[in-house]
Structure formats: C-alpha cells, structure tokens
mmCIF file of C-alpha atoms and ligand atoms in Angstrom:
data_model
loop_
_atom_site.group_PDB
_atom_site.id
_atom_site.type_symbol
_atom_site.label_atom_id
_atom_site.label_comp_id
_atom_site.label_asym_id
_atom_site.label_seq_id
_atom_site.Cartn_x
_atom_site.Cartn_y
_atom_site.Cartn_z
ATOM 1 C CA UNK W 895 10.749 -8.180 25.529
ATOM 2 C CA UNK W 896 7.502 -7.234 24.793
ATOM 3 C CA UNK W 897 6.195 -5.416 21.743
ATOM 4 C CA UNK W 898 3.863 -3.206 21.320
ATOM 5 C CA UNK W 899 2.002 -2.890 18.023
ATOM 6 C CA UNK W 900 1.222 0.590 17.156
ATOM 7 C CA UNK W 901 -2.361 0.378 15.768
ATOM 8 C CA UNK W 902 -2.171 2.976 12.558
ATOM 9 C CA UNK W 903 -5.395 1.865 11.510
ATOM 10 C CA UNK W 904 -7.141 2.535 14.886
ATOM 11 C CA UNK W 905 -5.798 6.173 15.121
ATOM 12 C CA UNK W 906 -6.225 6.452 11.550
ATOM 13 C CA UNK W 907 -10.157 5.819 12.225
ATOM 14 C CA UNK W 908 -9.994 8.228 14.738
ATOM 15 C CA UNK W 909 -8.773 11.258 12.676
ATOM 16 C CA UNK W 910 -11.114 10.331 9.997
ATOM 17 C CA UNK W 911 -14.038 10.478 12.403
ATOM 18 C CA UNK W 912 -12.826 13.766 13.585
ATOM 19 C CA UNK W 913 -12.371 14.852 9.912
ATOM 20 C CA UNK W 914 -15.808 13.512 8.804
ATOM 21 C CA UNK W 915 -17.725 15.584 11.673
ATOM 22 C CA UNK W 916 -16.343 18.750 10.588
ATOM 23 C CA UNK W 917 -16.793 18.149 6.793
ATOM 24 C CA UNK W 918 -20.251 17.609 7.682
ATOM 25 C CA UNK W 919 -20.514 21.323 9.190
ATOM 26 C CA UNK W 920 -19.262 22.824 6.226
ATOM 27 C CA UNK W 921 -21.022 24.645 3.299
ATOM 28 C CA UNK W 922 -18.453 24.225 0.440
ATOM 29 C CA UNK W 923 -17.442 20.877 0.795
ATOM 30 C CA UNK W 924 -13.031 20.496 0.150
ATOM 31 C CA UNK W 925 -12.568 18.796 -2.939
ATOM 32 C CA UNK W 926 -9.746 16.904 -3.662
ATOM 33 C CA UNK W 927 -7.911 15.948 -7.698
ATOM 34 C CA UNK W 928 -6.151 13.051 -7.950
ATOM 35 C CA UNK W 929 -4.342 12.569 -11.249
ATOM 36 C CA UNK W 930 -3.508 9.095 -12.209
ATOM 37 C CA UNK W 931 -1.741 9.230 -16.143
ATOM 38 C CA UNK W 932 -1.021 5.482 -16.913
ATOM 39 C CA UNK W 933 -1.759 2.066 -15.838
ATOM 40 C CA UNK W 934 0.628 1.258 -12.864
ATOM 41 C CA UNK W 935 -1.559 -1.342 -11.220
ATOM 42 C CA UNK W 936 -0.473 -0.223 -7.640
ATOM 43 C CA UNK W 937 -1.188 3.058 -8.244
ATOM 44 C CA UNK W 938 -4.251 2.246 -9.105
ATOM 45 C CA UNK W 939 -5.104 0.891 -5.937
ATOM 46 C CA UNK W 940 -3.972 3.638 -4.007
ATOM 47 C CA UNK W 941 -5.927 6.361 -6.127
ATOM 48 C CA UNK W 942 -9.138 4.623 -5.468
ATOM 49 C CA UNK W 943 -8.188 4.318 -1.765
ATOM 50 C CA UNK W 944 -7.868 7.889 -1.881
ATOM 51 C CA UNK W 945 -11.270 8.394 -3.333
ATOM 52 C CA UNK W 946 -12.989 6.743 -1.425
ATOM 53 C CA UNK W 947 -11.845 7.940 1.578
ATOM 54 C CA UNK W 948 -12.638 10.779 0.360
ATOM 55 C CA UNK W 949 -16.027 10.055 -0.439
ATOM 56 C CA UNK W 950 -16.346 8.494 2.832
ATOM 57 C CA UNK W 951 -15.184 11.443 4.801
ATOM 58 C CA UNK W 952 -17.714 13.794 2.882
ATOM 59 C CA UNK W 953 -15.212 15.461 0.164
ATOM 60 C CA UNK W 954 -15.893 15.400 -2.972
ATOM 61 C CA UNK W 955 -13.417 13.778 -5.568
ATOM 62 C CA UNK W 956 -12.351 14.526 -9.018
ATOM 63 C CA UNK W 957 -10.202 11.903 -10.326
ATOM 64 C CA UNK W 958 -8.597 12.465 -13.371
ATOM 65 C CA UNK W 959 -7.010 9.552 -15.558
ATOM 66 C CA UNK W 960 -5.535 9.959 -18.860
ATOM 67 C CA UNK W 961 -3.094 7.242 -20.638
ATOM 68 C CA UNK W 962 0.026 5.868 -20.328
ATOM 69 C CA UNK W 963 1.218 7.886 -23.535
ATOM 70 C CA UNK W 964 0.319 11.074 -22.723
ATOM 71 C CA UNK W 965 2.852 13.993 -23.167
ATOM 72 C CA UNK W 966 4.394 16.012 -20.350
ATOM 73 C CA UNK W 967 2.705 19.223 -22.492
ATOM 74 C CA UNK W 968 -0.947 17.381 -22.212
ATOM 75 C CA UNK W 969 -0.401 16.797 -18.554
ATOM 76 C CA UNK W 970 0.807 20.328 -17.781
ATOM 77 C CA UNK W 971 -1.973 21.241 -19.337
ATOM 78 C CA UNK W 972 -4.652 19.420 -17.137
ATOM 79 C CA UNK W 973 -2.766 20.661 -13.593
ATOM 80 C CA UNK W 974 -2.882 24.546 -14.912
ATOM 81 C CA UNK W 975 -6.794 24.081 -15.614
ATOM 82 C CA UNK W 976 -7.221 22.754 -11.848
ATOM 83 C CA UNK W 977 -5.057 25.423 -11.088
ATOM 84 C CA UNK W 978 -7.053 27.880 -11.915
ATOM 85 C CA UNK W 979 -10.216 26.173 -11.064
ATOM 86 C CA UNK W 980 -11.900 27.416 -7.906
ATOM 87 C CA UNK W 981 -13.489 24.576 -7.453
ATOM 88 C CA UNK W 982 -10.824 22.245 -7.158
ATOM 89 C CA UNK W 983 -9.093 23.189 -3.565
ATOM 90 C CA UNK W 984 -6.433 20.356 -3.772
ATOM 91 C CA UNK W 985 -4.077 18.405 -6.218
ATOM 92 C CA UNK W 986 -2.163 15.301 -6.414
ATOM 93 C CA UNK W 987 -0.483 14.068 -9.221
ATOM 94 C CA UNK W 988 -0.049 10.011 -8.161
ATOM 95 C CA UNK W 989 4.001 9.167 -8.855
ATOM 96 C CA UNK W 990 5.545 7.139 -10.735
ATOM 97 C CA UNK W 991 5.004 9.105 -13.369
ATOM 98 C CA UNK W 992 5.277 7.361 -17.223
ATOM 99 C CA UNK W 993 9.122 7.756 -18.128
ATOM 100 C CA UNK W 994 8.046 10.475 -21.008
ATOM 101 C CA UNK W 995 7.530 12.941 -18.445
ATOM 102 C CA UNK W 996 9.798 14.898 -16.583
ATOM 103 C CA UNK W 997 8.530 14.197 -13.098
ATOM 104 C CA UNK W 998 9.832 17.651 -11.509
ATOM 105 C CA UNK W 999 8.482 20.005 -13.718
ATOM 106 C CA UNK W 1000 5.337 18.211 -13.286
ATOM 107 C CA UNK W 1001 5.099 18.095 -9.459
ATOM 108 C CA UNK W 1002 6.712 21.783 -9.580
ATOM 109 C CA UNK W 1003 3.276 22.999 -11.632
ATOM 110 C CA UNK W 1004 1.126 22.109 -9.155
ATOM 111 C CA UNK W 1005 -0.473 25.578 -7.293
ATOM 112 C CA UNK W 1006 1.441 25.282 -3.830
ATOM 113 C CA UNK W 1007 -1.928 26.190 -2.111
ATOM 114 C CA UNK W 1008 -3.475 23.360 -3.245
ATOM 115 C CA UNK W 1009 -0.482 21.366 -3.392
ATOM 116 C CA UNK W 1010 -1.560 18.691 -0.720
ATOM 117 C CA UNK W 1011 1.555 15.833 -1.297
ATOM 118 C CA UNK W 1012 3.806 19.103 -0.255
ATOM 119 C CA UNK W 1013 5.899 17.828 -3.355
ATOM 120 C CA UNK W 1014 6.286 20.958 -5.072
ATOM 121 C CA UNK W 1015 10.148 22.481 -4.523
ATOM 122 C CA UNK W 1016 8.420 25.327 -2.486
ATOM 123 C CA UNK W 1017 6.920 23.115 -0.007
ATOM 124 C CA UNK W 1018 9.793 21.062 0.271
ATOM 125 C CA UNK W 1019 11.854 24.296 0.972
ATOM 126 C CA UNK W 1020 9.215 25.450 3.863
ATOM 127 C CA UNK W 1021 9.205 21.662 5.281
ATOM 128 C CA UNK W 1022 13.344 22.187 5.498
ATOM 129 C CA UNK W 1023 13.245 25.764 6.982
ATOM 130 C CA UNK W 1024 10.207 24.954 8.797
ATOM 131 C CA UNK W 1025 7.467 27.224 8.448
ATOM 132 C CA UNK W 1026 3.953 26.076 7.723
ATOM 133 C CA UNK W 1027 3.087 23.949 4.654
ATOM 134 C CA UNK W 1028 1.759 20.773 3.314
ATOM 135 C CA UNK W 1029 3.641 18.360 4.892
ATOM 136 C CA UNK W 1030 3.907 15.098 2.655
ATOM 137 C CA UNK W 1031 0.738 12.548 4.160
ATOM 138 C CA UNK W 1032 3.316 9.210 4.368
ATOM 139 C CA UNK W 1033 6.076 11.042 6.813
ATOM 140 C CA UNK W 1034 3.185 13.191 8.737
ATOM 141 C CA UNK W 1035 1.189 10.034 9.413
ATOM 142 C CA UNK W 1036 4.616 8.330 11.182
ATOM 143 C CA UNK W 1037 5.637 11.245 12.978
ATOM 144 C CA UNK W 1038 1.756 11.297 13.970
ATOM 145 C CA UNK W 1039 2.209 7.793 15.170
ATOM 146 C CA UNK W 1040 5.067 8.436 17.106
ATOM 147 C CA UNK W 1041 3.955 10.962 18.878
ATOM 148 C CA UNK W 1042 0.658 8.699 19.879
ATOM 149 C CA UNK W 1043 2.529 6.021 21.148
ATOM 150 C CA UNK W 1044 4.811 8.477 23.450
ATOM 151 C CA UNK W 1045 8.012 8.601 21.904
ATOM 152 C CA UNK W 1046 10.405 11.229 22.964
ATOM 153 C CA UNK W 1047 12.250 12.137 20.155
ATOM 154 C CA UNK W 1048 14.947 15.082 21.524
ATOM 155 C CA UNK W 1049 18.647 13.767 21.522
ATOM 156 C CA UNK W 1050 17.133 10.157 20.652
ATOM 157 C CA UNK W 1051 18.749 8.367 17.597
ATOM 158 C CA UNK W 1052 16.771 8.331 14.666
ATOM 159 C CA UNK W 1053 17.881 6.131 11.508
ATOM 160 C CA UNK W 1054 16.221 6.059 8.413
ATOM 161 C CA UNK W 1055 16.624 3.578 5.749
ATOM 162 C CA UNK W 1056 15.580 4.871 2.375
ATOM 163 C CA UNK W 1057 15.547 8.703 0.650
ATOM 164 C CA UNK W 1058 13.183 8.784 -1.142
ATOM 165 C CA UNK W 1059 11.478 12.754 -1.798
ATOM 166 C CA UNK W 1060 8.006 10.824 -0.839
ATOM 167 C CA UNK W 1061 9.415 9.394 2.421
ATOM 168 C CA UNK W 1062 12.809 9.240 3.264
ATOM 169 C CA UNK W 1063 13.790 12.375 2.832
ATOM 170 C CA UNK W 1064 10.809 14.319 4.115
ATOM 171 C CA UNK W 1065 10.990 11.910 7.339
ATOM 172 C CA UNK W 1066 14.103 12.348 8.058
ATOM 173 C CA UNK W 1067 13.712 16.726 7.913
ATOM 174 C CA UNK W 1068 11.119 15.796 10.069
ATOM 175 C CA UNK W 1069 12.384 13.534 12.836
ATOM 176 C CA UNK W 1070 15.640 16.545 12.856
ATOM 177 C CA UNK W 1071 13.288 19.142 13.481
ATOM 178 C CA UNK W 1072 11.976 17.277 16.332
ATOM 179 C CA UNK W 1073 15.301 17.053 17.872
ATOM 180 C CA UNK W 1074 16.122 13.772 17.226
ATOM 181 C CA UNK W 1075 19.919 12.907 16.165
ATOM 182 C CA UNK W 1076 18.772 11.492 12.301
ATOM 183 C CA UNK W 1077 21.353 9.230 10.080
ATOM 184 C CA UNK W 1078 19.925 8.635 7.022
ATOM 185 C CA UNK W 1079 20.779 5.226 5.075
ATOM 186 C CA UNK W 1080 20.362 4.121 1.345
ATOM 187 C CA UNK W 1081 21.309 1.306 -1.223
ATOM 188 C CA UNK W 1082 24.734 2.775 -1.025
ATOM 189 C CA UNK W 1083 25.481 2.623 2.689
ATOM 190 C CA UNK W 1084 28.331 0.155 3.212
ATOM 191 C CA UNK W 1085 26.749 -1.786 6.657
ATOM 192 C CA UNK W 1086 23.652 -1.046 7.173
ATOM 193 C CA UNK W 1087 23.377 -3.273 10.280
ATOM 194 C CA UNK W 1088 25.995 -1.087 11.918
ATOM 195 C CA UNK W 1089 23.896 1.946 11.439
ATOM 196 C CA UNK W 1090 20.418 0.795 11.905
ATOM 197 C CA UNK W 1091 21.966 -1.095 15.557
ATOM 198 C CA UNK W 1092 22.832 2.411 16.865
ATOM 199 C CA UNK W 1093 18.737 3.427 16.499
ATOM 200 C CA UNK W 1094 16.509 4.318 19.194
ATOM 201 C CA UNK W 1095 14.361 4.585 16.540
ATOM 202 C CA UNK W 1096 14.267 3.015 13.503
ATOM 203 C CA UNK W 1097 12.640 4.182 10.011
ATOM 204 C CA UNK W 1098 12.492 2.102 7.096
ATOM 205 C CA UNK W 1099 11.109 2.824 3.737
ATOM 206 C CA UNK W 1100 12.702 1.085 1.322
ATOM 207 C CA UNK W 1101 10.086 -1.282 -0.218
ATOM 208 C CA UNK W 1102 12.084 -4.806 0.082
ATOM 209 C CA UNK W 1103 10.459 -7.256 1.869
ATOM 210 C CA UNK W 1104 11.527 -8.317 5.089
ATOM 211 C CA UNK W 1105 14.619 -6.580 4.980
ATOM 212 C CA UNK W 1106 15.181 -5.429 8.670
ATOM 213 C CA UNK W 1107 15.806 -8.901 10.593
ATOM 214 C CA UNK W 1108 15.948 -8.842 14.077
ATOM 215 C CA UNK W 1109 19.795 -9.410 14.544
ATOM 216 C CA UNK W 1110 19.688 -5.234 12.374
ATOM 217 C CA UNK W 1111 17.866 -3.645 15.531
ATOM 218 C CA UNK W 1112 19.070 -2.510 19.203
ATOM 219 C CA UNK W 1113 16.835 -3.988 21.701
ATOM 220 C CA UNK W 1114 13.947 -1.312 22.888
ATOM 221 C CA UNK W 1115 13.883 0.683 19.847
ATOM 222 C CA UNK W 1116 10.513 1.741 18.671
ATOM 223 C CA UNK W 1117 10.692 0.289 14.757
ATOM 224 C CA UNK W 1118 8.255 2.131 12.184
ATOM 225 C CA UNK W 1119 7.732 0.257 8.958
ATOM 226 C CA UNK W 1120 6.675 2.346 6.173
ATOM 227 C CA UNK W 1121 7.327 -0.186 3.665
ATOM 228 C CA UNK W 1122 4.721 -1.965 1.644
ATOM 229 C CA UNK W 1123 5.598 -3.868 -1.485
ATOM 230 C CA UNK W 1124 4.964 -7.989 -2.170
ATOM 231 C CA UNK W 1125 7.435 -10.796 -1.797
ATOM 232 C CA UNK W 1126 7.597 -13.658 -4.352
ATOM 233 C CA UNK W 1127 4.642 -15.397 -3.223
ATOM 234 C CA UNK W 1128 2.546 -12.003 -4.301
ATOM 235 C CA UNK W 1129 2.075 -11.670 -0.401
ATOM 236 C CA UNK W 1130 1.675 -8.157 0.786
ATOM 237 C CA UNK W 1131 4.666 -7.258 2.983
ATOM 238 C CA UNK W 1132 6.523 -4.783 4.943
ATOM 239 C CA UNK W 1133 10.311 -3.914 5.297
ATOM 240 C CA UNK W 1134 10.666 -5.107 8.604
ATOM 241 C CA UNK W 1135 10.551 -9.178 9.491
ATOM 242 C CA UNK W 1136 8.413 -10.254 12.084
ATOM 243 C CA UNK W 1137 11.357 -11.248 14.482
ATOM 244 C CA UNK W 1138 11.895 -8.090 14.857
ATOM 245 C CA UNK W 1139 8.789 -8.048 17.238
ATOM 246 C CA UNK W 1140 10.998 -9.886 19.499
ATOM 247 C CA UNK W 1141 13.508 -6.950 20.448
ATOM 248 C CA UNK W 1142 11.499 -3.890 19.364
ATOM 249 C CA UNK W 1143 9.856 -1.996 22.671
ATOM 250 C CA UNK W 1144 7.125 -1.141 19.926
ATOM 251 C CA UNK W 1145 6.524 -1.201 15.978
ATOM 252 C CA UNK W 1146 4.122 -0.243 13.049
ATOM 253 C CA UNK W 1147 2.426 -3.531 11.642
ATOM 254 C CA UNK W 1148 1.881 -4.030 7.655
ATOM 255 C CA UNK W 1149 -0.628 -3.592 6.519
ATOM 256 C CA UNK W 1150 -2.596 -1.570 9.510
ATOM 257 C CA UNK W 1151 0.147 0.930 10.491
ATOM 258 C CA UNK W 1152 1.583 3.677 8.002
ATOM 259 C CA UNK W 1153 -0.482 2.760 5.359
ATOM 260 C CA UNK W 1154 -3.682 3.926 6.650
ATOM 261 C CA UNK W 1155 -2.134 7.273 8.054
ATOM 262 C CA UNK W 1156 -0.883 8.312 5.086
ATOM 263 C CA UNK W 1157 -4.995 8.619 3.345
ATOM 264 C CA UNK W 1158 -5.689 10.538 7.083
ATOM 265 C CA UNK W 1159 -3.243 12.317 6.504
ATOM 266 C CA UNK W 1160 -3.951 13.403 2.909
ATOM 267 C CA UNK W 1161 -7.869 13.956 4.294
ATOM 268 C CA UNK W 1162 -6.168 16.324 6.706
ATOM 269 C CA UNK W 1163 -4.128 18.556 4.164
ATOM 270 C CA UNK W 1164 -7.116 18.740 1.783
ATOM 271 C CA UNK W 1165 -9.881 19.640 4.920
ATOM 272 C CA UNK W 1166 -6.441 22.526 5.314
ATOM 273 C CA UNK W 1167 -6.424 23.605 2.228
ATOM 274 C CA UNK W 1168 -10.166 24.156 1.625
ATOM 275 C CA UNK W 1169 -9.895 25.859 4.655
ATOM 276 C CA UNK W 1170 -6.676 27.645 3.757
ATOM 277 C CA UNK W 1171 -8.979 28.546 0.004
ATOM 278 C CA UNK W 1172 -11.787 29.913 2.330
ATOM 279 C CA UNK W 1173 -14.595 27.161 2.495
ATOM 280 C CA UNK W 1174 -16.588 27.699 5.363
HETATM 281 N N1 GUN K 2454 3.012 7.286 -4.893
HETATM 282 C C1 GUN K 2454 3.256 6.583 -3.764
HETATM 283 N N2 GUN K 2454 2.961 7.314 -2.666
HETATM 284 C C2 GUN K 2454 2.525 8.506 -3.119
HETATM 285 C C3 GUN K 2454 2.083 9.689 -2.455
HETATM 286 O O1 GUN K 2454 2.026 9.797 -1.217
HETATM 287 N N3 GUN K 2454 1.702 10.706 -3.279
HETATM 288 C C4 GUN K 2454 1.774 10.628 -4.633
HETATM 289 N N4 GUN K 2454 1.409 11.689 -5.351
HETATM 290 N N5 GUN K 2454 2.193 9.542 -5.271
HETATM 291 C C5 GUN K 2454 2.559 8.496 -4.511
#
C-alpha cells in the first residue's frame, strides 16, 4: 500500500505565512510570555523555538527564565505581574515544571484570556463542553492535519495511545467532538496491539521510540505520530516505526509533522488572544 506522508512542516509554513501577513497589518503587535523556571535541556529547545517563531512571525517575545530552585510563591508571583500587565496578551508557563512546585496551581494562575496552552482547569472545562477557548497548540495542530489531508472523522475509530493533559487527553476530547468513536490507551492497557488494530485512525503520544510496529496497525489507517523523544543512539525519534509506512494509507513524519504545528498553532492562539485583548 502506499503511504502518504502528511507534510506538517509544509502546512505549518503556510499558516505562518498567513499569520505573518496579518501581524504585519497590525498596530499593537500580540506579544507572547514564555516562562521557562529551570534547566530541562529540552525545554530549552522548545522555548527558543517558540521565540523565534515568534520573532519571525512579527510578535514580540518576552521570555522569562528564572532557576531551577525557585519557589512555587516566586513563580506565582511572576504569572500575576503578567497578569495584570497589559502589555503582555499571552502566557505560557513551559512544563515540566521543577518538582518543588505544584504544577496545577501554577498552570491554574495563569489569566484564562491570555492563557494560550488552554491548560488552565477553565479552558480544559470549555474544550470538554465545547464552547470557544484556547485549544492546547500540540492536539489543534493534529486535528489541523487531519482535516488537511481529508480525513473523515464521524463514526471512524479513533485510538489514542497516551493521556497526557498536554496531548492525550485534549486529543482525544477532540477527535470525540468530531464524531469519531475515541478509545483511549495508556501504560496500563493490558494489549495494546488489540486496541490500536481496531483504529481507523491511530494517535500516539507517548514519547517511546518506535513503539507502534507495523504488525500494531490495521491496514489503511491514517497514523499521526505526535511523539518526539531520542532512542539510545541520541537519535531524534518518533513513536511510530518506519514499517509502519508500509500499511498506513497516510502518516505524520518525525520530525516535520506535529512538531511544527504545534509553534503554528501557538502563533495562532496568541494572534487570538491579542485580538481577543483588543489589538488592532
Ligand atoms: N512541554 C511540552 N509541550 C508543551 C506545551 O505544549 N506547552 C507547555 N507549556 N509546555 C510543554
């Protein structure tokens, strides 16, 4: 069968354009926080991907970084002071937090106006009941890419592999609310294989290399990867092996797929909630 490979960095390019143009037509230009406390080296990289696409896409960026001992109180402190400035019109707080701080009464601080992960409990609740919000970047760039590459998703079978609150679980609200029958899966499901077999279309975001092999997957189901982590060599790799390519109708590549719709995706729900804050 033949595979097609979902270009996420292509359509990612896209929306950026788009994003960039209108930026460029505004007055008060959205600017975006991004609050990094410690010295987790991944999160590192993706905070200064987030900058500078940022930066790139005509936003301006306020980065904050404080150090790996910092209290929860300090930290509380620095959200409620972009809060309540004016000039900030959107916050993330980059997780994993250090293990000193409770990491729901941080991500509950954040103002849910400018809370662009959609991580605080109040934007989680409007994702579930489905009314407007800030839909978390990593599950609105997939469901973005499915609906690019034409996937039907009404009485299909979804399965997703992981539940996480940055992935998982938001997907899988997601994928429900567009009709599709979901199963959700985690390191506790007894046979995976048996679950993930049954799945027109497959989510995984787990963050264990190559852990989807091809004998897992039904033949023709569209397979998104949302999985990026590196395997004992220090090579960068997805959750889904390559020979899955051989049954898959279509699938997300790593890198090149999620990973760059999930920065368009956060460019999105800060342009929103500059918009949202008034910036014309
Ligand atoms: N850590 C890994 N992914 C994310 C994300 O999308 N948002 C935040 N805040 N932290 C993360």
């Amino acid at each position: 069968m033949s595979c097609r490979i979902i270009d996420g960095k292509a359509l990612a390019e896209k929306i950026r354009s788009r994003i960039t143009k209108e930026v460029a037509s505004m007055k008060t230009k959205p600017c975006l926080s991004v609050v990094l406390v410690g010295e987790d080296s991944a999160s590192k990289v993706y905070v200064s991907m987030k900058e500078v696409a940022c930066i790139g896409a005509g936003m301006k960026s306020r980065n904050i970084k404080l150090p790996e001992s910092t209290t929860e109180e300090k930290l509380l402190a620095e959200i409620r002071a972009l809060n309540a400035d004016k000039s900030v019109h959107a916050i993330l707080v980059q997780v994993p937090l250090p293990k000193q701080i409770n990491e729901n009464r941080i991500l509950e601080s954040v103002a849910a106006e400018k809370d662009v992960d959609g991580f605080n409990p109040c934007n989680i609740g409007r994702l579930h009941s489905r009314s407007p919000t800030f839909v978390p970047a990593t599950p609105k760039g997939i469901m973005r890419l499915l609906d690019e590459a034409g996937v039907e998703l009404a009485g299909k079978h979804a399965v997703v592999v992981g539940r996480s609150n940055i992935v998982g679980k938001p997907v899988a609200a997601l994928l429900l609310a567009a009709d599709a029958t979901v199963t959700q899966c985690h390191s506790k499901t007894k046979d995976l294989a048996a679950f993930t077999k049954q799945a027109d279309v497959l989510v995984v975001a787990v963050g264990k290399p190559r852990m989807i092999k091809k004998d897992m997957v039904k033949k023709g189901a569209v397979v998104i990867d949302a999985g990026t982590s590196r395997d004992a060599n220090g090579k960068l790799a997805g959750d889904v092996d390559e020979s899955v390519r051989d049954v898959a109708s279509a699938i997300t590549p790593v890198p090149g797929g999620v990973g760059p719709m999930t920065i368009a995706m956060l460019l999105e729900n800060t342009l929103r909630a500059a918009r949202n804050q008034g910036c014309k």
